[in-house]
């Protein structure tokens, strides 16, 4: 077929369906590229055939799979004999004769139909599909919907009425009638349009019908039957040929519904991962029930009867059945019960209830008859049978996926499961060796775990249980309750210990998982040949041979060229590219290049560089490249990667075409001179250029030398030769070394700008890195086809043009800049610079045309490149293609929509997705043909995929994604950078290597290659529902995996990737990951994977992805539970007489009324050890990774550096951040973190900002645990607790420890001043950063905002997030705090329930705790009421005085503080100055007050205004004129009163907490040189290399000195006051007691 014929097909379709001209031109170009790419390695006919097979009819074509899943074959086969709609529904219900055969015969019919098509028809179908796809806009995210539209269009085209139409339909018909209604439906789900602006609706995911729900409607015949037209008839009642024209009449609003509810709740963890819970909790039950017989033995006996033991242990089966029942009930709430997709749940529930009766029933019978005489052996036999049933049940539930139980959704033959199999469960099979490895790995992990847990956790736990199970505490009681609580205090403690043990049982598994996965991964790397242990001479001396063998496609070449000649060209190109990037200096280059030398016989020969010939490489490293520099890393990675097995390359002209796609929003394109040379703000202390010079000293040196040579050359050209002496020239060179140029002419400044941009995270760096592909392709083409060079002889221009043509044919580069048309002047200039530098670069952008008045604007997807001519009128380039979109495409979080709009401009078969902060290198680009070979489509069979036998050769599952390694190029910025890079190293390479092998790699990172046809026919390269698909790329991976695509990982290719590595940015990144993980837990992909994967692959998926985060949550829980356990054991130790024992552990005689709790203390020690191990193991992967890749010394050095710079503290802290972000996301949704800003890793952030950002996530929790720990230390001191002090302290002070220059004295005091001002700001004027604003922001999570729009200036400070649902609020904000408070009150009451020395019981502890806890609240309320009336009367008079509000607020706050402190002192006095009781009391009081505050906020507060008018009205008393309306003027003061009561207590606690933190941070300041040491620790730079202190003017210095003096005094006074409150009572404890102060109230409480 000729090009003209193909073009005719496109024109014909465009006229019949009304596609846009530009879209048609674009898709025609697209098709030609695709055909060219395939035809370069097979015959043109075969190219078209395989293409048609990929898009429409082959075994793996999504369209064919959908056609059968939705059972359309029935619809088409039956014909119009009866009403096809009714016929269809009958055929689903009544069994078709020979059901299975009919499907096979249908498949055969389909294949024959495809086989008999003419090439013309095939091309027409591809063209129609592409045209539908090309204009679909956001409908591209719903692939099966697109299939349906295509099917309607295809049927219509074949019908006579279409063929007989002569006149073309108007352009844009398809867009307006088919795509726009669908698009509008999608948009209206999430947004309402108000005066042309999109306003987000306040709905959570379970109310939004998202892309996935729309898509799933088209999976089932019942779904298609729901599509109704505006006249209430159904679309499927129309004959297939007429459906397309009816699509414009469809009422989509009445059609779609939710197919899976993404409700926010932790029950998702239960449904998706039920096998994890069963494998742990049930087995834990088996273990502990067997090891704690005393718990269920009869009162009068030491041990229970054997039948009772069997039966009690057997209850483990009942536990696992209960878990399954709960999971099934939860699953009911996520799946709509509209049609027959929930029937299997009902059957499952019935079965489970029967099993529950089987596993739990016998226990009741045995318990009833137990202990009666002459029972015979019936109970015993029953117990044993019950036990074995339980074991079988637990194993079955733990191993079989819940989707395959009682009605198999994964492999069942029933037609009704066909769709969900096709789209969610067609997992690609693993090769046998990998599957064996996978099963073996999991057997190893779990056998190790179960053995270790049994001996280490369970048997050691049996002793404390034996001691504690029966203990009753004697001689205690309470005036009100009596002895019900306190006598059972020991069993309470035991219950908490059981919980603790269970948590540890979970953590163990993760520990073993890490150990074994690392071992497997290292074994794998040895078998791949990647390791340091291969000697230097092997890697480097054999490198030339390997380049020749593996990178060059030398099969067809004649032998007349020596390999050496070819290799030398490649190698020299790589070295010179490094020189150009200033990585190598001239001398190094000389030693690394191949030189031409005169041989002995007069001929020129090539001399290999000494680098290759030199055998004992170790001593001479420094000669070839700077030590430890970038060049060394790149060359050695290149060398070692060539030792692995690479796929064979094809010759350049036969390689497939591929595209690199970069989404760009507002990242920097090129740094401006101003950004490089000016300091950003006061806190940075350093300019960007200086910072970069610190990091890359060698490269800066090379750059300067280069520039000097250049400058001298230009000087020489001007003829001004300088003969000045040496000294002057040294002074002349200064500007070069400082800023890199001397004359400010643009070419010089541009050089410096580019040098800096290539080392920061800019788009320019990415573009220049990725453009190396085109260099690599040219280079390979030239080297492999020497005859071309000869043909063009000396004509270098024509040669260059030929090379250019080849590179352009094989490689495209598209940047998707959604904001391009809105760029400011500077950004436009930079984009223009990119296009001038790289004319082949394509930029896709959104173009807007304002609509008619009041109407919506029209949006277009447009694309330009460096060859587009410039429009005379507006100076902009004219777009090549400009396709109208159905509306604004950015409906989601932005990135995926951005990729999607540019997707129609990619060309070729493969896509590489790159982020705008990556980089690439020439030597990596040379491997491009090998990487594309991983898709296994190079040597396609020459059979037709549709022929009788040929289709067998196309049955392997296609490769969807090939993952590659990333190298984090900001590795060397101190300890935090190193931790982040290390995590990435282990996650991105080590675990990925093992996971990809055993089929668990789902994630794709960003240098990954995608099979574009596969991904685009299945819903695009990323999912895009707002909020839900926060980590968009992971969802695409899971989608591809569930639909049958394989995901590979290649070890020999790497891209650079930049990360921001300040403390705040790392934690924001972690918060984003955690939040994204929380969203993933809700998603349907997790549901499918969790309930349908076979056990070994499920475990791989779980521990590789969500398990890491669940493990973090459990680690934090373990710390909290352990603190509570310690508290309870501490109360026991404090109040009871502990028996003394001899060495064997036997109790010594004659100790009356003592309690033997020694085993409990042993158990505590074991617990601490195991928590410590779980933490420590986190460092193992990194250590071993270093060990294997760089050798022993390097590994130990890196580990040592980590420990010296306190990285374990950071680990604890980041664990807390992860777990907190997931949990808050699962309960409240909405990622609300206060941004900490970017900036270098050297910027100092002030105390108040850090406090406000991290108080909620971690400081509060840390401080509460510190109190518990303080009590535990006072009650039971063991050295092991030191470890806990460190880890709990790190939760509180980590943010400040890792803050650069935290310990410089002046800054510390200025911080203190800022903190005091921050605490009291924002009461008479609105302030951007104030304590009040922070407090409100954390409150709105529960209350939500009012809907009113008041256009008020302070509204901008608050985000727009839906409020949490009342169910989660009731649990997390009301029930949970009350439970915690009860726990602590019980502990306190136990301590107080013993009689005093005279044997009298004191007054009830409840009353005392109540008075002290509720006292401050009442006091606050009283203060507030009185101040309210004062303000109300004085306010209007004081209107002229702006500070009045602040003064009132300060008065209230200080009175509140006084109240707090007074109550504390009074309480301590009541406790007779006993410190440990006071601490315990405070713990209980804090818990009660938290509960009160949370309940007040959750129950009594209505929605929040978005502005802070009410706050200022309260303090100034001026309620009128605030725009609150009359009704609000009454209700608002009442609401504000409750708010203020809560705020008072919060303010007081924050004030005290801030001071406590500052006191903890003070000691280092008093040490001389602390700041120096701290910086050395953070940045790993020697003190001499460190960045200078900031320079201040004299005036600033004077001002700072004055502030420091003033506030030092304030600080000392405050600290002294706080200290006095604790020290003075301790000194005068004997003077002040009940007798010296005759106080009646005190005695009664």
XYZ file of N, CA, C and O in Angstrom, residues 126-176:
204
model
N -7.283 0.052 12.333
C -6.264 0.714 13.165
C -6.480 2.226 13.117
O -6.470 2.905 14.148
N -6.702 2.749 11.915
C -6.849 4.193 11.750
C -8.049 4.694 12.544
O -7.972 5.712 13.237
N -9.167 3.942 12.471
C -10.365 4.377 13.188
C -10.105 4.363 14.695
O -10.473 5.298 15.401
N -9.437 3.305 15.155
C -9.150 3.230 16.594
C -8.295 4.419 17.017
O -8.577 5.091 18.009
N -7.247 4.687 16.235
C -6.333 5.774 16.609
C -7.025 7.128 16.555
O -6.776 7.989 17.394
N -7.911 7.306 15.576
C -8.591 8.597 15.498
C -9.526 8.785 16.696
O -9.626 9.877 17.249
N -10.210 7.694 17.075
C -11.062 7.793 18.269
C -10.218 8.101 19.495
O -10.579 8.912 20.345
N -9.059 7.445 19.573
C -8.173 7.606 20.730
C -7.571 9.003 20.755
O -7.472 9.641 21.798
N -7.207 9.486 19.574
C -6.466 10.737 19.495
C -7.247 11.953 19.938
O -6.671 12.961 20.315
N -8.589 11.882 19.865
C -9.360 13.053 20.270
C -10.087 12.843 21.582
O -10.869 13.681 21.994
N -9.832 11.709 22.233
C -10.693 11.370 23.362
C -10.407 12.200 24.608
O -11.209 12.228 25.521
N -9.242 12.880 24.681
C -8.966 13.677 25.876
C -8.942 12.797 27.116
O -8.274 11.778 27.161
N -9.719 13.209 28.120
C -9.702 12.447 29.372
C -10.362 11.081 29.255
O -10.244 10.259 30.148
N -11.073 10.832 28.166
C -11.686 9.509 27.991
C -10.607 8.462 27.720
O -10.854 7.268 27.808
N -9.384 8.922 27.426
C -8.301 7.947 27.245
C -8.013 7.180 28.524
O -7.397 6.132 28.489
N -8.442 7.726 29.669
C -8.200 7.014 30.930
C -9.169 5.853 31.119
O -9.028 5.102 32.066
N -10.202 5.757 30.263
C -11.160 4.661 30.431
C -11.120 3.779 29.194
O -11.929 3.934 28.282
N -10.164 2.846 29.144
C -9.881 2.111 27.909
C -11.067 1.298 27.392
O -11.313 1.271 26.199
N -11.833 0.662 28.306
C -12.917 -0.196 27.791
C -14.059 0.647 27.237
O -14.753 0.227 26.323
N -14.225 1.845 27.781
C -15.220 2.760 27.227
C -14.805 3.136 25.802
O -15.629 3.226 24.889
N -13.509 3.341 25.633
C -12.982 3.684 24.309
C -13.214 2.522 23.341
O -13.590 2.728 22.182
N -13.019 1.287 23.827
C -13.290 0.108 22.998
C -14.753 0.105 22.553
O -15.068 -0.206 21.401
N -15.637 0.469 23.477
C -17.063 0.457 23.152
C -17.364 1.489 22.073
O -18.074 1.206 21.098
N -16.794 2.691 22.232
C -17.020 3.737 21.223
C -16.486 3.266 19.870
O -17.147 3.404 18.838
N -15.304 2.655 19.886
C -14.707 2.176 18.638
C -15.605 1.116 18.004
O -15.820 1.107 16.803
N -16.133 0.226 18.842
C -16.981 -0.844 18.313
C -18.218 -0.244 17.653
O -18.603 -0.638 16.554
N -18.850 0.725 18.321
C -20.026 1.381 17.736
C -19.671 2.038 16.408
O -20.388 1.919 15.416
N -18.524 2.738 16.409
C -18.114 3.447 15.194
C -17.841 2.461 14.061
O -18.230 2.687 12.917
N -17.179 1.342 14.400
C -16.817 0.357 13.382
C -18.087 -0.261 12.789
O -18.221 -0.400 11.578
N -19.035 -0.626 13.680
C -20.295 -1.203 13.184
C -21.018 -0.214 12.288
O -21.577 -0.576 11.257
N -20.992 1.052 12.687
C -21.694 2.071 11.905
C -21.029 2.237 10.542
O -21.691 2.346 9.517
N -19.699 2.179 10.521
C -18.988 2.380 9.254
C -19.326 1.272 8.270
O -19.436 1.490 7.070
N -19.496 0.056 8.800
C -19.779 -1.066 7.902
C -21.229 -1.065 7.411
O -21.552 -1.793 6.493
N -22.086 -0.282 8.087
C -23.503 -0.356 7.732
C -23.748 0.393 6.419
O -23.011 1.313 6.081
N -24.777 -0.020 5.684
C -25.034 0.637 4.387
C -25.306 2.134 4.528
O -24.869 2.903 3.687
N -25.968 2.544 5.617
C -26.342 3.974 5.664
C -25.106 4.861 5.710
O -25.117 5.964 5.200
N -24.031 4.355 6.299
C -22.819 5.165 6.339
C -22.157 5.174 4.956
O -21.706 6.209 4.481
N -22.098 4.010 4.338
C -21.414 3.929 3.044
C -22.131 4.809 2.004
O -21.501 5.321 1.090
N -23.448 4.967 2.146
C -24.181 5.714 1.125
C -24.174 7.213 1.335
O -24.680 7.958 0.509
N -23.615 7.647 2.487
C -23.586 9.101 2.694
C -22.521 9.714 1.813
O -21.387 9.254 1.806
N -22.866 10.751 1.108
C -21.884 11.361 0.233
C -21.238 12.563 0.916
O -20.038 12.668 1.029
N -22.080 13.490 1.404
C -21.521 14.755 1.896
C -20.869 14.521 3.262
O -21.387 13.767 4.082
N -19.704 15.148 3.486
C -18.993 14.953 4.759
C -19.771 15.585 5.911
O -20.447 16.597 5.729
N -19.632 14.990 7.095
C -20.268 15.603 8.265
C -19.352 16.729 8.762
O -18.154 16.730 8.476
N -19.913 17.696 9.505
C -19.092 18.845 9.926
C -17.923 18.408 10.822
O -18.036 17.440 11.569
N -16.835 19.157 10.744
C -15.652 18.843 11.549
C -15.979 19.029 13.039
O -16.717 19.949 13.406
N -15.443 18.158 13.863
C -15.672 18.304 15.297
C -16.925 17.615 15.787
O -17.290 17.732 16.950
N -17.607 16.877 14.913
C -18.834 16.191 15.334
C -18.534 15.157 16.411
O -19.211 15.084 17.431
N -17.512 14.360 16.170
C -17.164 13.297 17.132
C -16.873 13.905 18.506
O -17.380 13.449 19.525
N -16.065 14.977 18.480
C -15.684 15.605 19.760
C -16.930 16.077 20.497
O -17.101 15.819 21.694
N -17.831 16.765 19.777
C -18.953 17.389 20.477
C -20.023 16.399 20.901
O -20.625 16.555 21.946
